[in-house]
Amino acid sequence: MKRNVLVLTILTFLIIAGCSLVPQSPEGPAVQEGGEAVVPAGSGLSADAATIAQTRGLSPDDVTAALRTYMPTGVHDDYLIFASGGHSGQVMVIGVPSMRLLKVIGVFTPEPWQGWGYGAGNEVLDAGNIGDKEIRWADTHHPALSETGGDYDGQFLFINDKANARVAVIDLRDFETKQILKNPVALNDHGGAMVTPNTDYVIEGGQYAAPLGWEYAVLDEYNDTYRGMVTFWKFDRDSGRLDPNRSFAIELPPYWQDLCDAGKLASDGWVFCNSFNAERATGGIEDGNPPFEAGASQGDTDMMHLINLVKAEEVFEAGSTIEVNGFAVISLQTAIDEGILYMTPEPKSPHGVDITPDGEFLVVSGKLDPHVTIYSFDKMMATIEAGQWDTDDYGVPVLALDDVTEARVEVGLGPLHTQFDDQGYAYTSLFLDSAVARWSMGGDFAELHPEEPWQLVSKISVHYNIGHLLTAEGDTVSPDGKYLVAMNKWAIDRFANVGPLLPQNFQLIDIDNIGDAMQLLYDMPIGLGEPHYAQMIEYAKLSPWEVYPEIGWDSHSQSVSPNAVQPGEEKIVRNGNEVEVFMTAVRSHFTPEHVEIQQGDHVTWHITNIERAYDATHGFSIPAYNINLSLEPGEAITFEFDADQAGVFSYYCTEFCSALHLEMTGYLLIEPSSGSTAMVDE
Ligand code: RUQ
Ligand code: CUA
C-alpha cells in the first residue's frame, strides 16, 4: 500500500510536470531564477532524476517501472523465480522485482563454475544415462517447488527433461542437484514435474506415445502396442530423494499426454492430465498422410485424463501391477477396472490444465479455441458417482463435456497456460495474440472482485509469442498476486541484435493494482536456452545455508564426509598403484603443494575447504584431466582419475579467493612409467 502511494505521488508529480518532465512545485513555477529545478517536498525525486528522465525520453510509466524494479545495493529481492533453462538443461534463479539473474544451477548439463560434472556430481549425471548412452543435456520444461499443504515450502525443487524423460531433484539448502532419474517406461515426457500438495509424489506425464519400456514396434501397430503413461515418483523428504521402489506408472491410451496438475484441497487425491492427438495420428507426410499438425488436430476434442491417485496408490501397494523394465506399472485394464482412470473431452488441441487455488475448478486452454474451458471438480465427481459415461476405444469411461463444464471464457487467440492471483482473477497466456488475459473467476472467488464471474476483464500485450506465464506463488492454494512474468518465446526487436539466434524475453508485469491496467515493468533477455515454465516463491520462505554446516561436509549425502580432511591430517597414501590424496584448502594455499605419483596410478583425491567465512569458496582444477571443482566453505569433495598421462600439471584455485589467489597452486608430478615423458605419443 505504502509503495502504491509513493508511486502515485511520483506519477502525479510527473503528470503535473507534463511532457517536459521539468519539476514543478504544486504552487508555483518549475524553475527558479538561475534555472535551478525545484522539487516538491516529499516526492523523493531529485531535480537530476527529472533531467535524466527528460534526457532519456522516459515516460511517466517508464519512470514508475524503473522505481518498481530498482534494487539498491545490498537490498534483496522479495521473490525468487526458479525457471527452466530450456535446452541448457539447467535451472535459472532470478530475483523479483529486479529480474537479476542470481544463479544458473547445474542440473542435467555439466556446469564448470559449480564443478558440476568436472569431478563432482558425476555419479548424479551418470544416473541419467540411457543404457550406455551418456546424456549430457536436457530440454528442461517444468520446475516444481516442493509443497506442504499445497503451498511452497522452500525445501526442494524438481524439474523434468522432456527430451529424455528424466526428473531431477535439487535441494534448496545448497541449491545443488542431488538426483537424476531416468524414466524406465518412456523415452520422452512432458507433464512433469508437478507435485502433489504434500510432495508425496512428483508427477511425470508422458508425451509422444511409444511401446512402454523403450521397446520397438512398427507404426502399423500404433493402436494396439503404442501407449501413453504417467509416472508417480514417490518422494522421501528425509533423504531428499525420489524412491523408485515406492514409485509406479500407469499405462494410458496412446493419446499424447501433455501437461498435468495435481488436485488440491477439494480435489486433493486426484491428478489431471491433458492430451492432444486423441486422433492417434501417426504422421508420414512423405507418404501422403496428413502431417502430424493436421492429423492430430482433426477432432474437435481431445481427452483430459482424470486419475484417482489414492486408488492408484492402493492398487500399487496391493501389488496389482505389471513390470516394465523392472518398474511397477498399473496396466490400462487394471486402471479402468479399479476406477483409477476416467476421461472427459477438452476442446481443440488443449495445452495447460491448471487447477484453481481452492481445487474446485480446472482451467483448460484449447490452443485452437479462443476460450478457456472451466471444469467443475464437483460435477466430475457427481457424474462418476452416477455412473454416467460412455467409453473410448480402450474402454476408458468418458464423462460428457456438458456434464462437467462450469463455464467458458473467451480470452483470445492461442490460449496456453493459466495462473491465479489473490483477488479472484485468473491470467491466461495467449500465444497467438501475444498477450495476457485477466479474467474474473466464479465460485467462491466471485466475492473477491466486482465483476461478473467468468468474464474477460483486461489484456496486456507482451513481446512476443508468450508460452507459459507465472504469478507469485500463482499455482498454489494461496497465490500472492503482485507480479506476473510473461515467458515469451520470441524477442524480435526488444534487444540489441546479437545475430539470428535471439534470446527469449521474460517480461515482468505489475498485476498489483486491480482496477488499473496491468503494467509492464521490465524486459529480461534469456540467453541460454528456451525456458518453459517457472515458479515464483517468496524469498522469506527459503532458508539456504550460508556455509556448509560443518567442516568436511559432503553435499551429496548432506552429512560430514568420512573422507573429510582436517587441518594437520593432510597426507598422500600409496597402496600398490592406488594413491589417495588428502588435501585441505584455505586462503591462500592447498596442503600438500606437491603431489608426486606414477603414470598408471589410480588416484582418489579428497579436498576439504576448511573455511568458515561466508563466500570463501575455492576452486580446484587440474589441466588435461578435465577436473574443476567448486569447494564452498566447509565442503569436502572426492574425485578419482587414472593418471594415464605423464607430465607436470599445475593445479590451482579457480576462484579469485584472496589477494594471493594466484599463489594458491601446487604441482602434480606424474612420472612416466616407461620412458615416455610427453603427453603426446611419440
Ligand atoms: S509447455 S510453453 Cu512444457 Cu507450455 Cu512449454
Ligand atoms: Cu582459493 Cu583462489
XYZ file of C-alpha atoms in Angstrom, residues 431 434 462-467 487-495 502-507 530:
24
model
C 0.395 -17.252 -27.744
C 0.975 -12.121 -27.828
C 3.594 -8.900 -24.450
C 6.601 -9.246 -26.749
C 6.186 -11.784 -28.290
C 4.557 -15.211 -28.546
C 4.132 -15.969 -24.899
C 4.317 -19.576 -23.729
C 7.764 -16.073 -20.630
C 7.939 -15.019 -24.252
C 9.340 -17.292 -26.916
C 10.278 -14.531 -29.324
C 12.074 -11.267 -28.589
C 12.383 -9.981 -32.188
C 13.213 -6.281 -31.802
C 13.297 -5.934 -27.995
C 17.051 -6.142 -27.550
C 17.738 -14.433 -30.389
C 17.230 -14.578 -26.643
C 13.837 -15.256 -25.155
C 12.178 -12.457 -23.248
C 10.856 -12.598 -19.699
C 8.584 -9.621 -19.118
C 14.340 -21.715 -24.299
